[in-house]
Coordinates of C-alpha atoms in Angstrom, one line a residue:
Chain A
X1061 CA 0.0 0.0 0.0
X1062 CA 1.3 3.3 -1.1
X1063 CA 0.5 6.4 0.9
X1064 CA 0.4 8.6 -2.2
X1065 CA 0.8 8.7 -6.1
X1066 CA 2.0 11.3 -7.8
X1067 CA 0.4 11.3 -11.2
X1068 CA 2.3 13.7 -14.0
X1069 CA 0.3 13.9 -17.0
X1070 CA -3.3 13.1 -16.6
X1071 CA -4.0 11.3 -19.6
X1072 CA -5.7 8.0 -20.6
X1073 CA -2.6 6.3 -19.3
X1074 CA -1.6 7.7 -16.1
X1075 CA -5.4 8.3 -15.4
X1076 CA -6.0 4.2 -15.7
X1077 CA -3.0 3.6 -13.8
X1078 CA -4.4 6.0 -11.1
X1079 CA -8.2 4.4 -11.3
X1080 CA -6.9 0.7 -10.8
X1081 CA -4.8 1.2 -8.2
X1082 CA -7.5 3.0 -6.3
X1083 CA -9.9 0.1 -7.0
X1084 CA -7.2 -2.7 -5.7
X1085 CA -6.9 -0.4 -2.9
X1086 CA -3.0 -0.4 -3.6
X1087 CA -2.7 3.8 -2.8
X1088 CA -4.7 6.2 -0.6
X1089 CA -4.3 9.7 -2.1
X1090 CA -3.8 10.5 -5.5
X1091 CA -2.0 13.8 -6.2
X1092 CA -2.1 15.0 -10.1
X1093 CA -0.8 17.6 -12.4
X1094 CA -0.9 18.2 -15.9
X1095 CA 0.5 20.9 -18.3
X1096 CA -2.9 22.3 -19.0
X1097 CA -4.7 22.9 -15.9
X1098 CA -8.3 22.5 -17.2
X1099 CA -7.0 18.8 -17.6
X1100 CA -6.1 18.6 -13.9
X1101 CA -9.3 20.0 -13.1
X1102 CA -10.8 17.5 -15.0
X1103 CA -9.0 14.6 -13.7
X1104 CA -9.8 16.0 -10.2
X1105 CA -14.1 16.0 -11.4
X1106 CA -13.8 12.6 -12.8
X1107 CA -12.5 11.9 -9.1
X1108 CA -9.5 10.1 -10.8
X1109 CA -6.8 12.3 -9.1
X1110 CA -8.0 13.4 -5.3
X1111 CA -5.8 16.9 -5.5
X1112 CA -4.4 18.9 -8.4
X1113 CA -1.2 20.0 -7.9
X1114 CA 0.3 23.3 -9.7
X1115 CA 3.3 21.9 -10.0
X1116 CA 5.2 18.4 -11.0
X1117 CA 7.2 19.2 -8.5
X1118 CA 4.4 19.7 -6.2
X1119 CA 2.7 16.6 -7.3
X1120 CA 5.8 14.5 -6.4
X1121 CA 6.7 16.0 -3.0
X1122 CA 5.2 13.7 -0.3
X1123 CA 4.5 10.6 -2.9
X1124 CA 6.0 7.7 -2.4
X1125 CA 5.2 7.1 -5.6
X1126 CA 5.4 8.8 -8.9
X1127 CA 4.1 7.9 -12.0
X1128 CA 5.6 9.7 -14.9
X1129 CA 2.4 9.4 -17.9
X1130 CA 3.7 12.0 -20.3
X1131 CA 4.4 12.1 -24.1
X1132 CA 8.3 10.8 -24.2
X1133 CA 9.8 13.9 -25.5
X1134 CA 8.9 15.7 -22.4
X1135 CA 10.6 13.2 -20.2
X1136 CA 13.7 15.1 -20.0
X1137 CA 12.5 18.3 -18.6
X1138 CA 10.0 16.4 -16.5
X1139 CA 12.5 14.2 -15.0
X1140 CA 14.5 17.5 -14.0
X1141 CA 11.5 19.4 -13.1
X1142 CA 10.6 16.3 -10.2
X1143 CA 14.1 15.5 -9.6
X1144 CA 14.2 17.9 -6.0
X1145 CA 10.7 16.4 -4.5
X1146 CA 12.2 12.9 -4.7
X1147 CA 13.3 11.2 -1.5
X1148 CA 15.3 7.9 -0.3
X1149 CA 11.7 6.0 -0.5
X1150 CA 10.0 7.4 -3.8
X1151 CA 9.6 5.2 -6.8
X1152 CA 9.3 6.7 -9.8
X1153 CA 7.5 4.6 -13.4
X1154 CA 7.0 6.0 -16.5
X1155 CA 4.8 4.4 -19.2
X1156 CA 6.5 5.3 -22.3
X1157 CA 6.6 2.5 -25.5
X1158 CA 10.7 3.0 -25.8
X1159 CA 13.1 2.7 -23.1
X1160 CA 16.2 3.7 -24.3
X1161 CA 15.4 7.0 -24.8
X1162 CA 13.3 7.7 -21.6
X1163 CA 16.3 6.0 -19.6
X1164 CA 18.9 8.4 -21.4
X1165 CA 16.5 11.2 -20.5
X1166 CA 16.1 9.9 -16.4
X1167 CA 19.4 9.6 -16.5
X1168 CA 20.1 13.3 -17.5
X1169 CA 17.1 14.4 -15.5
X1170 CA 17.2 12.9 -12.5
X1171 CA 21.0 12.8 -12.0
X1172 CA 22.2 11.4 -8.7
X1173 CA 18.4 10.1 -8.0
X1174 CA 18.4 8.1 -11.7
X1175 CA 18.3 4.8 -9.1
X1176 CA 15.0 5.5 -7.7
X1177 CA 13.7 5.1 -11.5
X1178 CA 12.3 2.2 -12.5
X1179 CA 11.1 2.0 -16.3
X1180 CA 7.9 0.5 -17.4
X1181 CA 6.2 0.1 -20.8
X1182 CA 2.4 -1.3 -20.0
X1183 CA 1.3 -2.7 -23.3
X1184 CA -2.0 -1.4 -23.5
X1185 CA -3.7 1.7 -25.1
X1186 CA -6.7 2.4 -27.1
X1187 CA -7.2 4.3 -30.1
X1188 CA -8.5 7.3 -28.5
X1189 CA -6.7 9.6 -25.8
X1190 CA -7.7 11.7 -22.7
X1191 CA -8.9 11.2 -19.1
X1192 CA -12.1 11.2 -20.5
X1193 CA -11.1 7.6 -22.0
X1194 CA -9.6 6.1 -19.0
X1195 CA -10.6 3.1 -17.1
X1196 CA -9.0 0.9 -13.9
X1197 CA -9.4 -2.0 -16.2
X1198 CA -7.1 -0.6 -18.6
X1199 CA -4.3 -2.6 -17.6
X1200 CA -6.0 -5.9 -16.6
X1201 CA -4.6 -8.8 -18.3
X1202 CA -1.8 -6.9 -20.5
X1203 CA 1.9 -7.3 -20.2
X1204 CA 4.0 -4.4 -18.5
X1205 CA 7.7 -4.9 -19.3
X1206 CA 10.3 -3.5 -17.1
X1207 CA 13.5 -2.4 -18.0
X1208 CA 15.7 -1.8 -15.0
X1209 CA 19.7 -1.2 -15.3
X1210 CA 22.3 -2.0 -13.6
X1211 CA 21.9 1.7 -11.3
X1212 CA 18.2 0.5 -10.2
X1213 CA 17.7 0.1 -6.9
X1214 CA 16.9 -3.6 -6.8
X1215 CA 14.0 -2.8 -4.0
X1216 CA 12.3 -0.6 -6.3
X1217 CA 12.1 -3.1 -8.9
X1218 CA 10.5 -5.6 -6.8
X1219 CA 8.0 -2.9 -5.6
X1220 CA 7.1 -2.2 -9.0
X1221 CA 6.5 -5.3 -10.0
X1222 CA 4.0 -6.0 -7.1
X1223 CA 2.0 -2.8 -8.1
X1224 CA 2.0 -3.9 -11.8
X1225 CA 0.8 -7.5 -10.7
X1226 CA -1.5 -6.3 -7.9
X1227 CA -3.4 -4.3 -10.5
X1228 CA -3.7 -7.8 -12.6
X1229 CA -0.7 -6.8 -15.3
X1230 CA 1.6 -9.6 -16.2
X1231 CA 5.1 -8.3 -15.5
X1232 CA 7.7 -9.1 -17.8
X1233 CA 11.4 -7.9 -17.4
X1234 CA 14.5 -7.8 -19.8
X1235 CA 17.3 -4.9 -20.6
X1236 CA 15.8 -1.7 -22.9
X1237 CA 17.9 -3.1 -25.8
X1238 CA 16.1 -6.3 -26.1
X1239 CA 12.8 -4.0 -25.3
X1240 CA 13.3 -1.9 -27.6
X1241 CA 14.5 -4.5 -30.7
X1242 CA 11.4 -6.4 -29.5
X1243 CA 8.8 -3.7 -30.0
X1244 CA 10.1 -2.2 -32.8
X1245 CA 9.3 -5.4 -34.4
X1246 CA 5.9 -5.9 -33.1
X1247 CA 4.3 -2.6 -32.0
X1248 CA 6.7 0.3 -33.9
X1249 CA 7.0 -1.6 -37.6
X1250 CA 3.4 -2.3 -37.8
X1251 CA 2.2 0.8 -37.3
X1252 CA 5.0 2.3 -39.6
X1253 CA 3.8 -0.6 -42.2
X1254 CA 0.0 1.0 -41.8
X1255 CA 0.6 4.7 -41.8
X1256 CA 2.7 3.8 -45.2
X1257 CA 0.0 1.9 -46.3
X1258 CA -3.1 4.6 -45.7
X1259 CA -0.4 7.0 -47.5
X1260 CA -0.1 5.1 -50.2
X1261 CA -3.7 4.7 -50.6
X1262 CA -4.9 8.2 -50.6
X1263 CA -2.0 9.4 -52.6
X1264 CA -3.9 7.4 -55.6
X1265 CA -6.4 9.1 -57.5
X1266 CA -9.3 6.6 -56.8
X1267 CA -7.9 6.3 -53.2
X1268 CA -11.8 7.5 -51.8
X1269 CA -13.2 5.0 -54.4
X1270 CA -11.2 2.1 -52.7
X1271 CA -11.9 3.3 -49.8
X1272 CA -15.3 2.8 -49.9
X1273 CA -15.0 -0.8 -50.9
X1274 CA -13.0 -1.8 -47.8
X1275 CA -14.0 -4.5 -45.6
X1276 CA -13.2 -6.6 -42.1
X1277 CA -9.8 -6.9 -42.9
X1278 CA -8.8 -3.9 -44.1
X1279 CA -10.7 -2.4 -41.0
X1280 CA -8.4 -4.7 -38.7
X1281 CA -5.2 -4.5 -40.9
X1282 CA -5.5 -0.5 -40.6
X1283 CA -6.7 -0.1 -37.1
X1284 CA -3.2 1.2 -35.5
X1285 CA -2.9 3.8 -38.9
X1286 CA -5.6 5.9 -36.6
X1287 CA -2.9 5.9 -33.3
X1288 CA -1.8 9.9 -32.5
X1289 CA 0.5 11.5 -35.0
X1290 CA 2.8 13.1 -31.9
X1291 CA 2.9 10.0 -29.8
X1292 CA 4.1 8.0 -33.1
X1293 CA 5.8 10.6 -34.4
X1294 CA 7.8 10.6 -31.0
X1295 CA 8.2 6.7 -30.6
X1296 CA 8.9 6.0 -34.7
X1297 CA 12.2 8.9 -33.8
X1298 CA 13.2 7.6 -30.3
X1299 CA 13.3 3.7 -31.6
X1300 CA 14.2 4.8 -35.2
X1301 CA 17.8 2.8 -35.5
X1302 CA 15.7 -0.5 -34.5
X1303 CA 12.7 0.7 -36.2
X1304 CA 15.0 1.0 -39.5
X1305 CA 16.1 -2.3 -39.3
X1306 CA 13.1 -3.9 -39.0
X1307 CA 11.9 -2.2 -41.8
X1308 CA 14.4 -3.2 -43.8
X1309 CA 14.2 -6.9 -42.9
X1310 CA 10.4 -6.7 -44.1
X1311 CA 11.2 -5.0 -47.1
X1312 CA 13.1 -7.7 -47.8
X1313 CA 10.5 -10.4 -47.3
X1314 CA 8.3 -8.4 -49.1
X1315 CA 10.2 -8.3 -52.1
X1316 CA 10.7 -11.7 -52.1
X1317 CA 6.8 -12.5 -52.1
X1318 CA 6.6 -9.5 -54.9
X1319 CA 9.4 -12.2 -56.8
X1320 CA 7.2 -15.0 -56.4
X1321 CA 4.0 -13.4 -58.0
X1322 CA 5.9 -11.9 -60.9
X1323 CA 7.4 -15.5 -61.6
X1324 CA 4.0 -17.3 -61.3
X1325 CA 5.9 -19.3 -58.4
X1326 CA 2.6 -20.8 -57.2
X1327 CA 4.5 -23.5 -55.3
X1328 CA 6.6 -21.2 -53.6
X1329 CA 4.2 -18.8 -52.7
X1330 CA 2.4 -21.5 -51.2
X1331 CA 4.7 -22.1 -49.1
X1332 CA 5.9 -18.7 -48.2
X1333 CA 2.4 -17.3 -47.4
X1334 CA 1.9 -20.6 -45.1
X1335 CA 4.4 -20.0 -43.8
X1336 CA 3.1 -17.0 -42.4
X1337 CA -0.2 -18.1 -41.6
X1338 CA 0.7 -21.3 -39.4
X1339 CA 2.8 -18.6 -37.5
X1340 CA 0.0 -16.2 -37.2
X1341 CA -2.3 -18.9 -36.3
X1342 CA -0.3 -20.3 -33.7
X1343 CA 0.2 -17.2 -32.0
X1344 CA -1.7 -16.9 -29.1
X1345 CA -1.9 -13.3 -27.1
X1346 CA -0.3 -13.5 -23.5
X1347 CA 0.9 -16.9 -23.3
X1348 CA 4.4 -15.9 -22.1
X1349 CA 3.7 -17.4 -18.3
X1350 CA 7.1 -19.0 -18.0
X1351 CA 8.1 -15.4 -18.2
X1352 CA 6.9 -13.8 -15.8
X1353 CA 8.5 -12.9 -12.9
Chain B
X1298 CA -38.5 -17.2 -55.3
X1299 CA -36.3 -19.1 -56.6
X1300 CA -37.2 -23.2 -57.2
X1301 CA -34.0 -24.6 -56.7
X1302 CA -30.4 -23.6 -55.7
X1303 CA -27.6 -25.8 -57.5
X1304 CA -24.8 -25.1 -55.2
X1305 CA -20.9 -26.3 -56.8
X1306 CA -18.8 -26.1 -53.7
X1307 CA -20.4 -27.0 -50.0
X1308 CA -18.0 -24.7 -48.4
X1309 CA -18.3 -21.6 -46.2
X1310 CA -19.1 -18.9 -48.7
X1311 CA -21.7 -21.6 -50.3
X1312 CA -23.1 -23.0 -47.6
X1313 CA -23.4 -19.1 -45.6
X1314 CA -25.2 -18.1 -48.9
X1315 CA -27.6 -21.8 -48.9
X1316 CA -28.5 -21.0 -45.6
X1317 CA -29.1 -16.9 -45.7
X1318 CA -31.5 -17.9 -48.8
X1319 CA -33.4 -20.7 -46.9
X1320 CA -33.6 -18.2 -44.0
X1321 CA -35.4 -15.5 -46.4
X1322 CA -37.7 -18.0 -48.2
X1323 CA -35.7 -17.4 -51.2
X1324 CA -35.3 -21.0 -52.4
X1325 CA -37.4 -23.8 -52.0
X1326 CA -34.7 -26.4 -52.5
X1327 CA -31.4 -26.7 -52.3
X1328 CA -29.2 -29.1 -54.2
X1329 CA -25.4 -29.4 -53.5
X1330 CA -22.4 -30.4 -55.1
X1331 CA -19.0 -30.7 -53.5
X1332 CA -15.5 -32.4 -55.0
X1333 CA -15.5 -34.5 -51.8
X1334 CA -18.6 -36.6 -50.9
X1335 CA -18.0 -36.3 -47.2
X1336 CA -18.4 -32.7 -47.7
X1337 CA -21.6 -32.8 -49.4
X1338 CA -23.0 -35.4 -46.7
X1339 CA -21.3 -33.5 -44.4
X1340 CA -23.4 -30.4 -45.8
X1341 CA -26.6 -32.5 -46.1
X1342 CA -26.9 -33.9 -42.4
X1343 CA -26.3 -30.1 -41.4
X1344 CA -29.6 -29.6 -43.5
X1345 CA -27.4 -26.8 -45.4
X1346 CA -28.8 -28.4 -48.5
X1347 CA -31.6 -30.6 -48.8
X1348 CA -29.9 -32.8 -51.2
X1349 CA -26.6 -34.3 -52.5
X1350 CA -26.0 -34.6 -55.9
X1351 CA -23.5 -37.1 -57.2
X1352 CA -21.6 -34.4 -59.6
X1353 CA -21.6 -30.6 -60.7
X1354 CA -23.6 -31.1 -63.9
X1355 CA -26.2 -32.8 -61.7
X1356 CA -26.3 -30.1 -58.9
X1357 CA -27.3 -27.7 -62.1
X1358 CA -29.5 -29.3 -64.0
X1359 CA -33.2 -28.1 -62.9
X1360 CA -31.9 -25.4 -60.8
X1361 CA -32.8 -21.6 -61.6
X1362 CA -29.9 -20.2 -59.4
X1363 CA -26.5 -22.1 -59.2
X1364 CA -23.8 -21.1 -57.4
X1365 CA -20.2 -22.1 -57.7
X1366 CA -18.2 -21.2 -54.6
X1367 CA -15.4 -23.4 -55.3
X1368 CA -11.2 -22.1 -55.7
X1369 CA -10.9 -19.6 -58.1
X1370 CA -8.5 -21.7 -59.8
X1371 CA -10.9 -24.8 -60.3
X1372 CA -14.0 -21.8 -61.8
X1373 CA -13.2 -23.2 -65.5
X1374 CA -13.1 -26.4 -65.4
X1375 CA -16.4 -26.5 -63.3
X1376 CA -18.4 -23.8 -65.9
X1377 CA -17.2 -26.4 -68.5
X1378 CA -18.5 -29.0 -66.1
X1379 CA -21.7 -27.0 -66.1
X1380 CA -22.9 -25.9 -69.5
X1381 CA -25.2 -28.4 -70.0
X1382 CA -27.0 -28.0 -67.3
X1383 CA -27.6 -24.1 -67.7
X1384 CA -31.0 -23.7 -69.3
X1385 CA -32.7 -20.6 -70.5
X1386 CA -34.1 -18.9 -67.5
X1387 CA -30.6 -19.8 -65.3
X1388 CA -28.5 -17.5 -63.4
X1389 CA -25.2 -18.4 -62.6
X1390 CA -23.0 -16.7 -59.9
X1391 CA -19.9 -17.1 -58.2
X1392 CA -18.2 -15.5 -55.1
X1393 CA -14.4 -15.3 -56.2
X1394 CA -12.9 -12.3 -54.7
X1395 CA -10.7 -11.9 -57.9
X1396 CA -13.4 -10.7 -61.4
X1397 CA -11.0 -10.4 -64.1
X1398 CA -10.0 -14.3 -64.4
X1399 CA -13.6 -15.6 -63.4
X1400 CA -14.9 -14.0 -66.5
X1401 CA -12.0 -15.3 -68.6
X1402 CA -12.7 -19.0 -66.9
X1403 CA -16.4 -18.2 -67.9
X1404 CA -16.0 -17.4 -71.5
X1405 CA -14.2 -20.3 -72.1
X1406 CA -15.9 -22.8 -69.6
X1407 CA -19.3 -21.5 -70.7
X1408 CA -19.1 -20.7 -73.9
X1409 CA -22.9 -19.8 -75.2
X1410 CA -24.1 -20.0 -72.0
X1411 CA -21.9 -17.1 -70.8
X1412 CA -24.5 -14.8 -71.1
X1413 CA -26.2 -16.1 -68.2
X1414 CA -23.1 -16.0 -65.7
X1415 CA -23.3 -12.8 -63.3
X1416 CA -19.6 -12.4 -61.4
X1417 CA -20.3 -11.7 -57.5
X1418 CA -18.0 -10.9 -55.3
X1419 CA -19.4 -10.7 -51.2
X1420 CA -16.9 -8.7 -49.3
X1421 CA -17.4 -11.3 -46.2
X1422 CA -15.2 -14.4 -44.8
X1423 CA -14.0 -15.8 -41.4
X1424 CA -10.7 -16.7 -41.2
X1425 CA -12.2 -20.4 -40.8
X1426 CA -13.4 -22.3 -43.8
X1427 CA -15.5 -25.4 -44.3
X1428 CA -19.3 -25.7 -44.1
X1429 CA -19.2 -26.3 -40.2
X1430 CA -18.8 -22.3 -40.0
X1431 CA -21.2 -21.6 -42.7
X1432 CA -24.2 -19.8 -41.5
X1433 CA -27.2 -17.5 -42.6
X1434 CA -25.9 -13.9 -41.4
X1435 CA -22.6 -14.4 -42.8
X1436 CA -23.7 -11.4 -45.7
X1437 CA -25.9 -9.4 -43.6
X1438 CA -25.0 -6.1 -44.0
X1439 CA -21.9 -6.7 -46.1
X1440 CA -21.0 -5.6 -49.3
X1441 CA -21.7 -7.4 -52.6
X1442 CA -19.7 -6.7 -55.5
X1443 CA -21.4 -7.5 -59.1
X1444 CA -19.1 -7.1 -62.0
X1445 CA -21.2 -7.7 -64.9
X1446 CA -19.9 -7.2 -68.8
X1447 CA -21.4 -6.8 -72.0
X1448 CA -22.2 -9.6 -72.5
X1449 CA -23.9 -10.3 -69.4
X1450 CA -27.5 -10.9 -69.6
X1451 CA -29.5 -7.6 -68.0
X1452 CA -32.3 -9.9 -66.7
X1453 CA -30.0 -11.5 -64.5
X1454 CA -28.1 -8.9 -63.4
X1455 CA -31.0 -7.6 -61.7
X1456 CA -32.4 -10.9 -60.8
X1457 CA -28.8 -11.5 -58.9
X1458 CA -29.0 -8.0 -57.4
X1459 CA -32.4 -8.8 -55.6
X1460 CA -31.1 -11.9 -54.2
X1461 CA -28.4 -10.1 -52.8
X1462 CA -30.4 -7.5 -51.4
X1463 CA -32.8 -10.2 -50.3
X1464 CA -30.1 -11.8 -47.8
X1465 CA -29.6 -8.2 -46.0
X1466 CA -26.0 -7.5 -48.4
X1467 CA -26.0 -4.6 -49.9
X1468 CA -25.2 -4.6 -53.7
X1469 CA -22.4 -2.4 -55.7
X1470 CA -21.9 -2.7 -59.4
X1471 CA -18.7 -1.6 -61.1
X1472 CA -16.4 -3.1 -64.3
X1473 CA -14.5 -5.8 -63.3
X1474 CA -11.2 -4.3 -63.6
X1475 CA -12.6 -1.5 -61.2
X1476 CA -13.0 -4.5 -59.1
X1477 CA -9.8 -5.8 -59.2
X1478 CA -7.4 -2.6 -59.1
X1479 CA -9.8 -1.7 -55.8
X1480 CA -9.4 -4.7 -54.2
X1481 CA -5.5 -4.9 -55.0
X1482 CA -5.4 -1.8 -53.0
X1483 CA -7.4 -2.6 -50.0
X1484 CA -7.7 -6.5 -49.6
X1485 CA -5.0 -8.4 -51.9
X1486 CA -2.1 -5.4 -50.6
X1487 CA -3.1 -6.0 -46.9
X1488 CA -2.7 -9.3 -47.1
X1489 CA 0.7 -9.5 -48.9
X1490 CA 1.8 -7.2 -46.4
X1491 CA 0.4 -9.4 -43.3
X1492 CA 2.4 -12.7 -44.7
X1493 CA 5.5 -10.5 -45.5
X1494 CA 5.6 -8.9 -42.1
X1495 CA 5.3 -12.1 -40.0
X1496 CA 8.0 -14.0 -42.4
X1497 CA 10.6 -11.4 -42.0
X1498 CA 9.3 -11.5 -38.2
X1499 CA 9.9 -15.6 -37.9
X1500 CA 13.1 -14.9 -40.3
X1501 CA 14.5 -13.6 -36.9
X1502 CA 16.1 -15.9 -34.7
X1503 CA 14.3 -13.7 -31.7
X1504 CA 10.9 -14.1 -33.4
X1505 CA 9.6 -16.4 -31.4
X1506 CA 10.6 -14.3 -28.1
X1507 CA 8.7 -10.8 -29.9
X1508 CA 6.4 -12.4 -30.8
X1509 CA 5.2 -13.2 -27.0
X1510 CA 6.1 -9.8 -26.7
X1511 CA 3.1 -8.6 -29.3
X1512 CA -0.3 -7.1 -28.1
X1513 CA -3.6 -5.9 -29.6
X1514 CA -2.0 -3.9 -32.1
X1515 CA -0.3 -6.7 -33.2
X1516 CA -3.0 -8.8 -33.0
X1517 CA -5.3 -6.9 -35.6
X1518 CA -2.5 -6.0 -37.9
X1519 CA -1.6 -9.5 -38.5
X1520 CA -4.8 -10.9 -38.2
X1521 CA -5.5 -11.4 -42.0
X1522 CA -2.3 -13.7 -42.3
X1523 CA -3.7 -16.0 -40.7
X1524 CA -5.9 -16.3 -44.0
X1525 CA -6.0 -20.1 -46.0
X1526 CA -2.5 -20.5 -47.9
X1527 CA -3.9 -21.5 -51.2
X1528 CA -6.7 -19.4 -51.1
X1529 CA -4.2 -16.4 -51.3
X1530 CA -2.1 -17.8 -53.4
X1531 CA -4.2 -18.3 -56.5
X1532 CA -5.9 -14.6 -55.3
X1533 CA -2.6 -12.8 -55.7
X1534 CA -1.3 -15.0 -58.6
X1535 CA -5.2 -13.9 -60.2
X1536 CA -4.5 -10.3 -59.6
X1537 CA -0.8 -10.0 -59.8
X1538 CA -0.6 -7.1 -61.7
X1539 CA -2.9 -5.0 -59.4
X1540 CA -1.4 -6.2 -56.7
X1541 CA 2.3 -5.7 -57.5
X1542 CA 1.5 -2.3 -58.7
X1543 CA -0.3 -1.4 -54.8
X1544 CA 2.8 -3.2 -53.5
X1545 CA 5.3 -0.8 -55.8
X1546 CA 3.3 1.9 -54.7
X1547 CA 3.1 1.1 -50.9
X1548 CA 6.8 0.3 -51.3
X1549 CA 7.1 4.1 -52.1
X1550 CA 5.5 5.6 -49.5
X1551 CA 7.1 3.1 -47.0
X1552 CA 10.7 4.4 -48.3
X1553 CA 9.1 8.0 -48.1
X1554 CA 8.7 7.8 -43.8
X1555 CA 11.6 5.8 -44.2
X1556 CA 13.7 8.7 -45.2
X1557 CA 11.7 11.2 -43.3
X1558 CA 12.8 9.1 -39.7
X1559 CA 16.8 8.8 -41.1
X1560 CA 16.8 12.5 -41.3
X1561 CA 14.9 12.9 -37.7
X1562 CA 12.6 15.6 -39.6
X1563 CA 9.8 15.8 -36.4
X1564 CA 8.0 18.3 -38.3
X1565 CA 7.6 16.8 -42.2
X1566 CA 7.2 13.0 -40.4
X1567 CA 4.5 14.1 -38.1
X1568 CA 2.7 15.6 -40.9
X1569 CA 2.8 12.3 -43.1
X1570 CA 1.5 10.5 -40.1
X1571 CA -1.4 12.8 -39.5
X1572 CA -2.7 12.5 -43.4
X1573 CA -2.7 8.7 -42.5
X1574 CA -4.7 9.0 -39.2
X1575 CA -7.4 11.7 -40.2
X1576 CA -7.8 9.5 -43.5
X1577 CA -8.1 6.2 -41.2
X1578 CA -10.2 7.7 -38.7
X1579 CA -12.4 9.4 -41.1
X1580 CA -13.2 6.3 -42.7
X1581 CA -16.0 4.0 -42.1
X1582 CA -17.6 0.4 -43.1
X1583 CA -20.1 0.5 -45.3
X1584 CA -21.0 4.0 -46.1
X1585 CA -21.4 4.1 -49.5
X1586 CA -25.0 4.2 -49.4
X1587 CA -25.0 6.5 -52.6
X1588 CA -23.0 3.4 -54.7
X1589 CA -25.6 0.8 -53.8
X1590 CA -28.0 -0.2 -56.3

């Protein structure tokens, strides 16, 4: 039990890490501040924060824990901004999708109180943003992969994991590099593949016409093309070296398939595309147990 | 009212369509055909059709409506199997999702009887098959594609357009080359994309560990490449021109946010990403109610 979370950035993140912890009961007072403060007046209404604060700084002195829920660019300066209200027992999360970066920036930020920093990347999100959109049950069932480094306090790991878990998250940890490889492959590269992909379509003349025509899979298939152009924006630079690469490495399979159609390959292509879809079919969402820690 | 149904192909797109007509009184009988015997028992005892007929040409002959919903790649061999069976007041249908070679398979298979054959394509599917999943609402409120040519007896255009329309789908006509450049674009594309993107994934030797790592956004991206192997194969060997030419142009754009992330230019690769999410999250299934007919 936590005596009090300090919430920066009271979005649909941070506000649905606020809400399930209140409903497991894991933190009595919740202290938030956002940049605008209409949106930490309106976290405060929705009764997901208990007290706005005026300040990050504010927000953070007296919590024993922080949660940092802002867009990744503004780590940095956030991290500095807190870095006086910490003390020997605070924890301190963020929920950013890339860890190198945010780790470079605590590390800059927080300077000699980098150890009290734990990183986190909850994998879960919805198309829309806003504390309008968040919910305690936001995090239920999804993975959260931490990413401590050798500087983390070893207690503060362990605590964050028992938050994580207590609010029904599957905690996962590994170092930022393999985090970061990891999702570029299967959160960064697909969403790169579908903004590409509506580009391409509306560049086209009859790009409304096809439009019109598109079903079920399209729908699914282009989903993630709707995700925020700042957040992606933000994540696509941050992770863009691994990014790159993966892009690359699917360029390459694609070509290969494009080989296979111009040859009338029908053998091969057979086989390639089943490839793909015995993998896909096998692939079950959160069955990494063994995992776990 | 149509007096009998000759259904070639006792699958999920046949059965679906055997069972949406029997659940609008559009059919009185149903008589079905499939390559393997099991599968038209199979079909029978699941009272998908009423009876079993020992060959294609059988399945036809007496029926008013026949539909072959067999691989696109075995249409000509079964019109040919057909002709005789195809009297005057016959309409013939099929529910390839490729137009341009099911009309050339028609021409030849059906020779003086082509007249009679309207191409269909429903924009419906599961990514299960066989006659176990069939069932009645499969093409409620889906699109129907009609692709009729010169040739193409009028009568039965509108005849197959009211049958259609009968089973709650709701009908689009266009040229069948229309069809095929639309559907390159947003259903052949994604899915050459889907297979590429998890074989460059499994191509990996860590892509079995990301992909435990992968979550929701993942999980609707990839969902299509789940779809049948040969199914997709003879579909993008069908359309291959189409399709390599949304591939070449997809390829573009790709290489276009490529370039725009290599030079970390925030401002120009924020702006590419927003023309992708307005367009994606201004768009909508099913809502060209001013195309239908």
């Amino acid at each position: 039990m936590f005596e009090q979370l300090g919430l920066i950035g009271c979005g649909l993140m941070g506000g649905s890490f606020a809400l399930a912890l209140k409903r497991a009961k894991l933190v009595k007072r919740v202290v938030g501040y956002s940049k605008s403060p209409s949106t930490t007046e309106r976290a405060r209404q929705l009764g997901v924060i208990d007290v706005a604060a005026p300040s990050a700084l504010l927000a953070v002195s007296g919590s024993d824990l922080v949660l940092l829920a802002v867009p990744v660019v503004a780590s940095e300066a956030t991290f500095k901004a807190i870095r006086h209200g910490i003390s020997s027992d605070t924890l301190v999360m963020d929920v950013g999708s890339t860890k190198g970066d945010v780790i470079e920036a605590a590390r800059n930020g927080l300077q000699d109180q980098f150890a009290h920093f734990v990183p986190a990347h909850p994998i879960a999100g919805k198309e829309v943003s806003g504390i309008e959109h968040a919910e305690a049950s936001l995090y239920t069932g999804r993975k959260v992969v931490l990413t401590p480094v050798k500087a983390t306090l070893r207690s503060n790991v362990q605590r964050a994991s028992q938050i994580w878990s207590g609010i029904g998250a599957h905690v996962v940890t590994m170092a930022p590099e393999e985090h970061d490889g990891a999702f570029a492959a299967v959160s960064h590269l697909p969403h790169l593949l579908a903004f590409a992909y509506i580009n391409a379509l509306i560049a086209q003349p009859q790009g409304d016409q096809f439009l019109r025509l598109a079903g079920p899979g399209f729908r699914d298939f282009s989903r993630i093309a709707a995700g925020d152009p700042v957040m992606w924006r933000d994540v696509l630079l941050a992770n863009r070296e691994q990014v790159l690469l993966q892009s690359q490495a699917f360029r390459k399979a694609l070509l290969d398939l494009e080989a296979l159609m111009t040859a009338v390959d029908a053998q091969a292509l057979e086989h390639s595309i089943a490839a793909a879809s015995k993998a896909r079919t096998a692939w079950q969402p959160n069955t990494d147990a063994p995992q776990d820690s």
